[in-house]
CSV table of C-alpha atoms and ligand atoms in Angstrom, one decimal:
chain,number,residue,atom,x,y,z
A,1,UNK,CA,110.2,159.6,85.9
A,2,UNK,CA,107.5,156.6,85.5
A,3,UNK,CA,103.9,156.6,84.6
A,4,UNK,CA,102.2,157.5,87.6
A,5,UNK,CA,105.0,160.7,88.3
A,6,UNK,CA,103.9,162.0,84.5
A,7,UNK,CA,99.5,161.2,85.1
A,8,UNK,CA,100.8,162.9,89.1
A,9,UNK,CA,102.2,166.6,87.0
A,10,UNK,CA,99.8,166.1,84.3
A,11,UNK,CA,96.7,166.0,87.3
A,12,UNK,CA,98.4,169.2,88.9
A,13,UNK,CA,97.9,171.3,85.8
A,14,UNK,CA,93.9,169.8,84.9
A,15,UNK,CA,93.1,170.3,88.6
A,16,UNK,CA,94.8,174.4,89.3
A,17,UNK,CA,97.1,172.5,92.2
A,18,UNK,CA,98.3,175.1,93.7
A,19,UNK,CA,100.5,173.1,96.8
A,20,UNK,CA,101.7,170.1,97.2
A,21,UNK,CA,101.8,168.4,100.5
A,22,UNK,CA,104.8,165.6,101.3
A,23,UNK,CA,103.5,164.0,104.2
A,24,UNK,CA,104.9,160.9,105.5
A,25,UNK,CA,104.9,159.9,109.6
A,26,UNK,CA,106.9,159.8,112.8
A,27,UNK,CA,107.9,156.5,114.5
A,28,UNK,CA,105.2,158.1,117.2
A,29,UNK,CA,102.3,157.7,114.7
A,30,UNK,CA,102.4,162.0,114.2
A,31,UNK,CA,101.8,163.2,110.7
A,32,UNK,CA,104.5,165.4,109.2
A,33,UNK,CA,104.0,167.9,106.3
A,34,UNK,CA,105.9,169.7,104.3
A,35,UNK,CA,104.4,172.1,101.7
A,36,UNK,CA,105.7,172.2,97.8
A,37,UNK,CA,105.0,174.7,94.9
A,38,UNK,CA,104.0,172.3,91.9
A,39,UNK,CA,107.0,173.3,90.1
A,40,UNK,CA,109.4,171.4,92.7
A,41,UNK,CA,107.6,168.3,92.4
A,42,UNK,CA,109.7,167.1,89.0
A,43,UNK,CA,112.8,167.3,91.5
A,44,UNK,CA,111.2,166.1,94.4
A,45,UNK,CA,110.3,162.3,92.6
A,46,UNK,CA,113.9,162.4,90.9
A,47,UNK,CA,116.1,163.9,94.1
A,48,UNK,CA,113.4,164.4,96.6
A,49,UNK,CA,112.9,166.7,99.2
A,50,UNK,CA,115.8,167.3,101.7
A,51,UNK,CA,114.8,168.1,105.5
A,52,UNK,CA,117.0,167.5,109.1
A,53,UNK,CA,115.8,164.4,110.3
A,54,UNK,CA,117.0,164.9,113.5
A,55,UNK,CA,114.1,167.2,114.5
A,56,UNK,CA,111.5,164.6,113.4
A,57,UNK,CA,110.8,162.2,116.7
A,58,UNK,CA,112.3,158.7,116.7
A,59,UNK,CA,113.7,159.9,112.9
A,60,UNK,CA,117.8,160.2,113.8
A,61,UNK,CA,120.6,160.8,115.7
A,62,UNK,CA,122.1,164.7,115.0
A,63,UNK,CA,125.2,163.5,113.2
A,64,UNK,CA,123.5,162.0,110.7
A,65,UNK,CA,120.5,164.0,110.3
A,66,UNK,CA,120.1,164.8,106.5
A,67,UNK,CA,117.2,162.8,104.7
A,68,UNK,CA,115.0,162.5,102.0
A,69,UNK,CA,111.4,163.1,101.6
A,70,UNK,CA,110.1,160.9,98.0
A,71,UNK,CA,106.7,161.5,97.5
A,72,UNK,CA,104.7,157.8,96.0
A,73,UNK,CA,102.7,158.8,93.5
A,74,UNK,CA,100.1,156.1,93.5
A,75,UNK,CA,98.9,157.8,96.8
A,76,UNK,CA,98.8,161.3,94.9
A,77,UNK,CA,95.2,162.7,96.1
A,78,UNK,CA,94.1,166.6,95.9
A,79,UNK,CA,92.4,167.5,99.2
A,80,UNK,CA,88.8,167.7,99.1
A,81,UNK,CA,88.6,170.1,102.5
A,82,UNK,CA,90.4,173.0,100.7
A,83,UNK,CA,87.8,173.6,97.5
A,84,UNK,CA,87.5,177.4,97.4
A,85,UNK,CA,90.3,178.2,95.1
A,86,UNK,CA,93.4,177.1,93.8
A,87,UNK,CA,93.9,173.1,95.3
A,88,UNK,CA,96.1,171.8,97.5
A,89,UNK,CA,97.5,167.6,97.0
A,90,UNK,CA,99.0,165.4,99.1
A,91,UNK,CA,101.0,162.6,98.4
A,92,UNK,CA,102.7,160.1,101.0
A,93,UNK,CA,106.4,160.1,101.2
A,94,UNK,CA,108.8,157.4,101.5
A,95,UNK,CA,112.3,158.5,103.5
A,96,UNK,CA,115.4,157.9,102.8
A,97,UNK,CA,119.0,158.0,103.2
A,98,UNK,CA,121.3,160.8,101.2
A,99,UNK,CA,123.1,157.5,99.6
A,100,UNK,CA,119.6,156.5,98.5
A,101,UNK,CA,118.9,153.7,101.3
A,102,UNK,CA,115.9,153.2,103.1
A,103,UNK,CA,115.6,155.1,106.0
A,104,UNK,CA,115.6,152.7,108.9
A,105,UNK,CA,113.3,155.0,110.9
A,106,UNK,CA,111.0,155.0,108.6
A,107,UNK,CA,107.3,153.5,109.8
A,108,UNK,CA,106.6,153.3,106.2
A,109,UNK,CA,109.5,151.5,105.6
A,110,UNK,CA,109.2,149.1,108.5
A,111,UNK,CA,105.8,148.0,107.7
A,112,UNK,CA,107.1,147.2,103.8
A,113,UNK,CA,109.6,145.2,104.8
A,114,UNK,CA,107.3,142.8,107.6
A,115,UNK,CA,105.2,142.7,104.1
A,116,UNK,CA,108.1,141.6,101.6
A,117,UNK,CA,108.7,139.1,104.8
A,118,UNK,CA,104.7,137.9,103.9
A,119,UNK,CA,105.6,138.1,100.0
A,120,UNK,CA,108.2,136.3,100.2
A,121,UNK,CA,106.7,133.7,102.4
A,122,UNK,CA,103.6,133.8,99.6
A,123,UNK,CA,101.2,135.8,101.0
A,124,UNK,CA,99.6,139.7,100.8
A,125,UNK,CA,98.4,141.3,104.0
A,126,UNK,CA,94.5,142.7,104.4
A,127,UNK,CA,93.3,144.8,107.1
A,128,UNK,CA,90.1,146.6,107.5
A,129,UNK,CA,90.0,148.7,110.5
A,130,UNK,CA,86.9,150.1,112.8
A,131,UNK,CA,87.6,153.4,113.9
A,132,UNK,CA,86.2,154.6,117.6
A,133,UNK,CA,87.1,158.4,118.6
A,134,UNK,CA,85.0,160.4,120.3
A,135,UNK,CA,83.6,163.9,119.5
A,136,UNK,CA,83.3,167.0,121.4
A,137,UNK,CA,81.8,170.2,121.5
A,138,UNK,CA,85.1,172.2,122.3
A,139,UNK,CA,89.2,171.8,122.8
A,140,UNK,CA,88.8,171.2,126.5
A,141,UNK,CA,91.1,173.6,128.1
A,142,UNK,CA,93.2,172.4,130.4
A,143,UNK,CA,92.3,170.0,133.5
A,144,UNK,CA,89.1,170.1,132.3
A,145,UNK,CA,86.4,167.2,131.4
A,146,UNK,CA,85.3,167.7,127.9
A,147,UNK,CA,81.8,167.6,127.2
A,148,UNK,CA,80.9,165.3,124.3
A,149,UNK,CA,78.9,166.7,121.5
A,150,UNK,CA,76.1,164.6,121.6
A,151,UNK,CA,74.6,162.4,124.3
A,152,UNK,CA,73.5,159.4,122.1
A,153,UNK,CA,74.7,156.0,122.9
A,154,UNK,CA,75.3,152.9,120.6
A,155,UNK,CA,73.5,152.8,117.2
A,156,UNK,CA,71.5,155.6,118.0
A,157,UNK,CA,69.7,157.2,115.4
A,158,UNK,CA,69.4,160.8,116.6
A,159,UNK,CA,67.2,163.4,113.9
A,160,UNK,CA,68.6,166.8,113.6
A,161,UNK,CA,72.0,165.3,114.8
A,162,UNK,CA,74.7,167.3,114.8
A,163,UNK,CA,77.2,163.6,114.8
A,164,UNK,CA,75.6,162.2,111.8
A,165,UNK,CA,76.1,165.3,109.6
A,166,UNK,CA,79.7,164.9,110.9
A,167,UNK,CA,80.1,161.0,109.7
A,168,UNK,CA,78.0,161.8,106.6
A,169,UNK,CA,80.1,164.9,105.8
A,170,UNK,CA,83.4,163.0,107.0
A,171,UNK,CA,82.4,159.6,104.9
A,172,UNK,CA,81.8,161.8,101.8
A,173,UNK,CA,85.3,163.8,102.2
A,174,UNK,CA,87.4,160.0,102.2
A,175,UNK,CA,85.7,158.7,99.4
A,176,UNK,CA,86.7,161.8,96.8
A,177,UNK,CA,90.2,160.7,98.5
A,178,UNK,CA,89.4,157.4,97.4
A,179,UNK,CA,89.0,155.8,100.6
A,180,UNK,CA,86.0,153.6,100.9
A,181,UNK,CA,84.1,153.1,103.5
A,182,UNK,CA,82.2,150.4,104.9
A,183,UNK,CA,80.0,151.2,108.0
A,184,UNK,CA,79.5,154.2,110.4
A,185,UNK,CA,77.5,154.4,113.7
A,186,UNK,CA,77.2,156.2,117.1
A,187,UNK,CA,79.5,154.3,119.6
A,188,UNK,CA,78.9,153.6,122.7
A,189,UNK,CA,80.0,156.3,124.6
A,190,UNK,CA,77.9,159.9,124.3
A,191,UNK,CA,79.9,161.5,121.4
A,192,UNK,CA,81.9,158.3,119.8
A,193,UNK,CA,81.3,157.6,116.6
A,194,UNK,CA,82.9,154.6,114.5
A,195,UNK,CA,84.1,154.7,111.1
A,196,UNK,CA,85.1,151.4,109.0
A,197,UNK,CA,86.9,151.7,106.6
A,198,UNK,CA,87.2,148.8,103.2
A,199,UNK,CA,89.5,145.7,103.6
A,200,UNK,CA,92.5,146.9,101.3
A,201,UNK,CA,96.6,145.5,101.4
A,202,UNK,CA,98.1,146.4,105.1
A,203,UNK,CA,100.1,149.4,103.9
A,204,UNK,CA,97.0,151.3,101.8
A,205,UNK,CA,95.0,151.0,105.2
A,206,UNK,CA,98.0,152.7,106.9
A,207,UNK,CA,98.2,155.7,104.7
A,208,UNK,CA,94.5,155.5,105.2
A,209,UNK,CA,94.3,155.9,108.8
A,210,UNK,CA,96.5,159.0,108.7
A,211,UNK,CA,94.7,160.2,105.9
A,212,UNK,CA,91.3,159.3,108.3
A,213,UNK,CA,92.2,161.2,111.2
A,214,UNK,CA,93.2,164.4,109.0
A,215,UNK,CA,89.8,164.0,107.7
A,216,UNK,CA,87.8,163.7,110.6
A,217,UNK,CA,90.1,166.7,112.7
A,218,UNK,CA,89.3,169.0,109.5
A,219,UNK,CA,85.7,168.5,109.0
A,220,UNK,CA,85.2,168.7,113.2
A,221,UNK,CA,86.6,171.8,113.2
A,222,UNK,CA,84.5,173.5,110.3
A,223,UNK,CA,82.0,171.9,112.8
A,224,UNK,CA,82.2,173.7,115.8
A,225,UNK,CA,83.5,170.3,117.3
A,226,UNK,CA,86.7,168.9,118.7
A,227,UNK,CA,87.4,165.4,117.2
A,228,UNK,CA,90.3,163.1,119.4
A,229,UNK,CA,92.0,159.4,118.9
A,230,UNK,CA,92.9,158.9,122.4
A,231,UNK,CA,91.8,155.4,123.6
A,232,UNK,CA,90.0,156.9,126.5
A,233,UNK,CA,89.2,160.2,127.7
A,234,UNK,CA,86.8,159.6,130.1
A,235,UNK,CA,86.9,157.4,133.2
A,236,UNK,CA,83.5,155.9,133.1
A,237,UNK,CA,82.5,155.8,129.5
A,238,UNK,CA,83.9,153.3,127.1
A,239,UNK,CA,87.3,154.0,124.9
A,240,UNK,CA,88.3,153.9,121.8
A,241,UNK,CA,89.5,150.8,120.1
A,242,UNK,CA,90.5,150.4,116.8
A,243,UNK,CA,89.6,146.1,116.4
A,244,UNK,CA,91.2,145.2,113.0
A,245,UNK,CA,89.7,142.6,110.7
A,246,UNK,CA,92.7,141.0,109.5
A,247,UNK,CA,93.9,138.1,106.4
A,248,UNK,CA,96.3,136.6,104.3
A,249,UNK,CA,95.5,136.0,100.6
A,250,UNK,CA,97.8,133.2,98.5
A,251,UNK,CA,97.1,135.2,95.0
A,252,UNK,CA,93.2,135.6,95.0
A,253,UNK,CA,92.6,132.6,97.4
A,254,UNK,CA,91.7,133.8,101.3
A,255,UNK,CA,94.5,131.4,102.6
A,256,UNK,CA,92.1,131.8,105.9
A,257,UNK,CA,89.1,130.3,104.4
A,258,UNK,CA,89.1,125.7,104.0
A,259,UNK,CA,85.4,124.7,103.1
A,260,UNK,CA,84.1,122.4,105.5
A,261,UNK,CA,86.9,122.9,108.5
A,262,UNK,CA,85.8,124.3,111.8
A,263,UNK,CA,84.8,127.8,111.2
A,264,UNK,CA,86.0,127.5,107.7
A,265,UNK,CA,89.6,128.3,109.3
A,266,UNK,CA,92.3,126.7,107.8
A,267,UNK,CA,95.4,126.0,108.8
A,268,UNK,CA,97.7,128.6,108.7
A,269,UNK,CA,94.0,130.8,109.8
A,270,UNK,CA,95.0,128.9,113.3
A,271,UNK,CA,98.8,128.9,113.1
A,272,UNK,CA,98.7,132.9,112.7
A,273,UNK,CA,95.3,133.3,115.8
A,274,UNK,CA,97.7,131.4,117.6
A,275,UNK,CA,101.1,133.6,116.7
A,276,UNK,CA,99.4,136.8,117.5
A,277,UNK,CA,97.8,135.4,120.9
A,278,UNK,CA,101.9,133.5,121.6
A,279,UNK,CA,103.4,137.3,121.3
A,280,UNK,CA,100.4,139.3,121.9
A,281,UNK,CA,102.1,140.3,125.2
A,282,UNK,CA,105.0,141.5,123.4
A,283,UNK,CA,103.6,143.2,120.9
A,284,UNK,CA,101.1,145.4,123.0
A,285,UNK,CA,103.0,148.6,123.8
A,286,UNK,CA,103.0,148.9,120.0
A,287,UNK,CA,99.3,148.4,119.2
A,288,UNK,CA,98.5,150.8,122.6
A,289,UNK,CA,101.2,152.2,123.4
A,290,UNK,CA,99.9,155.4,125.6
A,291,UNK,CA,99.8,155.4,129.2
A,292,UNK,CA,96.3,156.2,128.6
A,293,UNK,CA,95.7,153.4,126.6
A,294,UNK,CA,96.2,150.8,129.4
A,295,UNK,CA,93.2,152.4,131.1
A,296,UNK,CA,91.0,151.1,128.5
A,297,UNK,CA,92.4,147.7,127.8
A,298,UNK,CA,91.5,147.5,132.1
A,299,UNK,CA,88.7,149.9,131.7
A,300,UNK,CA,85.3,147.4,130.9
A,301,UNK,CA,83.6,149.2,128.0
A,302,UNK,CA,84.4,145.7,126.1
A,303,UNK,CA,87.7,146.4,125.9
A,304,UNK,CA,89.5,143.0,126.1
A,305,UNK,CA,92.4,142.2,128.6
A,306,UNK,CA,92.7,139.1,128.4
A,307,UNK,CA,94.7,137.0,125.9
A,308,UNK,CA,92.3,134.3,124.4
A,309,UNK,CA,90.4,134.3,121.2
A,310,UNK,CA,86.7,132.7,120.6
A,311,UNK,CA,84.5,131.9,117.5
A,312,UNK,CA,82.2,135.5,117.6
A,313,UNK,CA,83.0,136.0,121.4
A,314,UNK,CA,83.1,139.4,121.9
A,315,UNK,CA,85.0,139.4,125.1
A,316,UNK,CA,87.7,137.9,123.3
A,317,UNK,CA,91.4,139.5,122.4
A,318,UNK,CA,90.4,137.9,118.8
A,319,UNK,CA,87.4,137.1,117.7
A,320,UNK,CA,86.7,134.9,114.5
A,321,UNK,CA,83.4,136.5,113.3
A,322,UNK,CA,80.5,134.7,112.3
A,323,UNK,CA,81.1,133.6,108.8
A,324,UNK,CA,78.2,133.8,106.1
A,325,UNK,CA,78.1,130.7,104.2
A,326,UNK,CA,78.7,131.9,100.9
A,327,UNK,CA,80.9,134.0,101.9
A,328,UNK,CA,84.3,131.5,102.2
A,329,UNK,CA,86.4,134.4,100.3
A,330,UNK,CA,86.0,137.0,103.6
A,331,UNK,CA,87.4,134.4,106.9
A,332,UNK,CA,89.4,136.6,108.5
A,333,UNK,CA,90.3,137.1,112.4
A,334,UNK,CA,89.4,140.4,114.0
A,335,UNK,CA,92.0,142.2,116.9
A,336,UNK,CA,90.4,143.9,119.5
A,337,UNK,CA,93.6,145.1,121.3
A,338,UNK,CA,94.9,148.1,119.0
A,339,UNK,CA,93.5,151.0,119.9
A,340,UNK,CA,92.8,154.4,117.3
A,341,UNK,CA,96.0,156.2,118.8
A,342,UNK,CA,98.4,153.7,117.7
A,343,UNK,CA,101.0,154.2,115.3
A,344,UNK,CA,99.4,152.2,112.4
A,345,UNK,CA,102.2,151.1,110.1
A,346,UNK,CA,104.2,150.1,113.1
A,347,UNK,CA,101.1,147.8,114.8
A,348,UNK,CA,100.6,146.3,111.4
A,349,UNK,CA,103.8,145.1,111.0
A,350,UNK,CA,104.1,144.1,114.5
A,351,UNK,CA,100.8,142.1,114.2
A,352,UNK,CA,101.3,140.5,110.6
A,353,UNK,CA,105.4,139.6,112.0
A,354,UNK,CA,103.4,137.3,115.4
A,355,UNK,CA,101.1,136.2,112.6
A,356,UNK,CA,103.5,134.4,110.5
A,357,UNK,CA,105.2,133.5,113.1
A,358,UNK,CA,102.6,131.3,114.2
A,359,UNK,CA,102.7,130.1,110.5
A,360,UNK,CA,106.3,129.3,110.2
A,361,UNK,CA,106.5,127.7,114.1
A,362,UNK,CA,103.1,126.0,113.8
A,363,UNK,CA,102.0,126.6,116.8
A,364,UNK,CA,99.3,125.0,118.2
A,365,UNK,CA,95.9,127.1,118.7
A,366,UNK,CA,95.0,127.1,122.5
A,367,UNK,CA,91.1,125.7,123.0
A,368,UNK,CA,88.9,128.9,122.5
A,369,UNK,CA,87.7,131.1,125.0
A,370,UNK,CA,83.6,129.9,125.3
A,371,UNK,CA,82.3,131.7,128.0
A,372,UNK,CA,82.4,135.5,128.8
A,373,UNK,CA,85.8,135.9,129.9
A,374,UNK,CA,85.1,139.5,131.5
A,375,UNK,CA,82.8,137.7,133.9
A,376,UNK,CA,85.0,134.7,135.2
A,377,UNK,CA,87.0,134.6,138.8
A,378,UNK,CA,90.9,135.4,138.0
A,379,UNK,CA,91.1,131.5,139.5
A,380,UNK,CA,88.6,130.7,136.8
A,381,UNK,CA,90.4,132.0,134.0
A,382,UNK,CA,93.9,130.8,135.2
A,383,UNK,CA,92.0,127.5,135.4
A,384,UNK,CA,91.5,127.8,131.9
A,385,UNK,CA,95.2,129.1,131.1
A,386,UNK,CA,93.7,132.5,130.4
A,387,UNK,CA,96.7,135.5,131.0
A,388,UNK,CA,96.2,139.4,131.1
A,389,UNK,CA,97.5,141.5,128.8
A,390,UNK,CA,99.8,144.0,130.4
A,391,UNK,CA,98.1,146.2,132.8
A,392,UNK,CA,100.0,148.5,132.2
A,393,UNK,CA,102.9,150.8,130.2
A,394,UNK,CA,105.8,150.4,132.0
A,395,UNK,CA,104.8,145.9,132.2
A,396,UNK,CA,104.1,146.3,128.3
A,397,UNK,CA,107.2,148.0,127.7
A,398,UNK,CA,109.2,145.5,130.6
A,399,UNK,CA,107.5,142.4,128.0
A,400,UNK,CA,109.5,144.0,124.6
A,401,UNK,CA,112.5,144.8,126.0
A,402,UNK,CA,112.8,140.8,126.2
A,403,UNK,CA,111.0,140.3,122.6
A,404,UNK,CA,113.2,139.5,119.6
A,405,UNK,CA,110.9,139.3,117.5
A,406,UNK,CA,109.8,143.2,118.3
A,407,UNK,CA,113.2,144.5,117.8
A,408,UNK,CA,113.4,142.1,114.5
A,409,UNK,CA,110.4,143.5,113.0
A,410,UNK,CA,110.6,146.6,114.4
A,411,UNK,CA,114.7,147.4,113.4
A,412,UNK,CA,117.1,147.9,116.1
A,413,UNK,CA,116.8,151.9,115.5
A,414,UNK,CA,112.9,152.1,115.7
A,415,UNK,CA,113.0,149.1,119.1
A,416,UNK,CA,115.4,151.3,120.4
A,417,UNK,CA,114.5,155.1,120.3
A,418,UNK,CA,110.3,153.2,120.4
A,419,UNK,CA,111.2,151.7,124.0
A,420,UNK,CA,113.5,154.6,125.2
A,421,UNK,CA,110.9,157.0,124.4
A,422,UNK,CA,107.8,155.4,126.2
A,423,UNK,CA,109.8,155.2,129.5
A,424,UNK,CA,110.3,157.9,129.7
A,425,UNK,CA,106.1,158.8,129.3
A,426,UNK,CA,106.0,155.8,132.4
A,427,UNK,CA,108.6,158.0,134.1
A,428,UNK,CA,106.8,161.5,133.6
A,429,UNK,CA,103.5,160.0,134.3
A,430,UNK,CA,104.2,158.2,137.1
A,431,UNK,CA,105.5,160.8,139.1
A,432,UNK,CA,102.3,163.6,138.7
A,433,UNK,CA,100.4,163.5,141.7
A,434,UNK,CA,96.7,164.1,140.6
A,435,UNK,CA,93.6,165.1,141.3
A,436,UNK,CA,92.2,161.2,142.3
A,437,UNK,CA,95.2,161.3,145.1
A,438,UNK,CA,94.4,165.3,145.9
A,439,UNK,CA,90.4,164.4,146.7
A,440,UNK,CA,90.5,161.2,148.1
A,441,UNK,CA,93.4,161.8,150.7
A,442,UNK,CA,93.9,165.3,151.5
A,443,UNK,CA,90.5,165.7,153.0
A,444,UNK,CA,91.3,162.7,155.4
A,445,UNK,CA,95.4,162.4,155.2
B,501,LIG,N1,85.2,150.7,122.4
B,501,LIG,C1,85.4,149.3,122.3
B,501,LIG,C2,86.4,149.0,122.7
B,501,LIG,O1,87.3,150.0,123.2
B,501,LIG,C3,84.7,148.2,121.8
B,501,LIG,C4,82.9,148.9,121.6
B,501,LIG,C5,82.7,147.6,120.2
B,501,LIG,O2,82.5,146.5,120.6
B,501,LIG,O3,82.3,147.6,118.9
B,501,LIG,O4,87.5,148.1,122.5
B,502,MG,MG1,83.7,149.4,117.5
């Protein structure tokens, strides 16, 4: 038993913890939880807690279904929304096979593998997500348009608004769980919110995003509202993206920073951007994994449907934010495609892999987009060499099916399961007769 495990066992007593939830994430990004009695924890640290992997989306084939959840003691936190009576705590788990090897299906392991590859090249990967989501008055009935929790817009400060109370409550809980929040504000759509987490290493950030979604949903429930990370809940309002600022560090040095270089962006930074642009189409089905994700990408509302980068250009898929003269170490790039409903472990793994590939192969950085890419005509974009991202889930799957980078990064099992599952989602979707068709066609055809 290591020091951290001892700390957890002591904390259980000191904080009167009666339930310990072991958390892990399935391949599609849903949080799974099994509650154990604190008395079982010592055993869980030593041997793991067994479960049937074949019942978890994407985890295992039936004939090799026994898996073990091993709690990671560094992720121990008491849940702040369970503060009456005895406490409940949680830990994230690594999933292992009965022989002790890591499960090839565990998204946390997929990310760890990508991070190890970066570490072998001398890099640590940091991420800082800006998470957008909607708050509705209630969980909408089937087929009903959801009613937003407020009618405010971008950066609105609304007195007595239930959504600013909601943000305050959410942030307080996140901070109680050791998750620092940098900014929060009302976003462009009615009821739409944004909360930005402080940057951290990518594994902690992915864990933090899973926690964040749970906290947001819990706070929404207690304030009588309903939160959703669906990428595009309304046709006529902006979707919910998860713009993510990324950087690589070599020790304490920001590897994207070079004093005096254009935009203070080092060669490493330029190759990283080139890698993400080069492989953008292949990784889109992971960063934007739902049929509905593409309604956001192509639906306006400041989402980026074209493959290009720009300095401080919000219409570009990758933006190099304006630098502050004395803040070289904060040099970073912002990826604007990724949405709030992705599996953060897989999404960070594929973004990192694409960027590293650019560094390894020294991909040249294409010219930056200086115009508002949204307002150019298709032929102007073509002349500038700006290609579109896949416009629908099926297009994204088709590109992904030929991607070596994706197969290698996700590993064969996750890659196969993910693409099969996404194709099935598309097949089910494309056979639906929608209200749009009935409204348009029944009266006239
Ligand atoms: N909600 C927009 C999107 O879907 C982004 C708005 C913003 O610039 O923050 O990406
Ligand atoms: Mg935003």
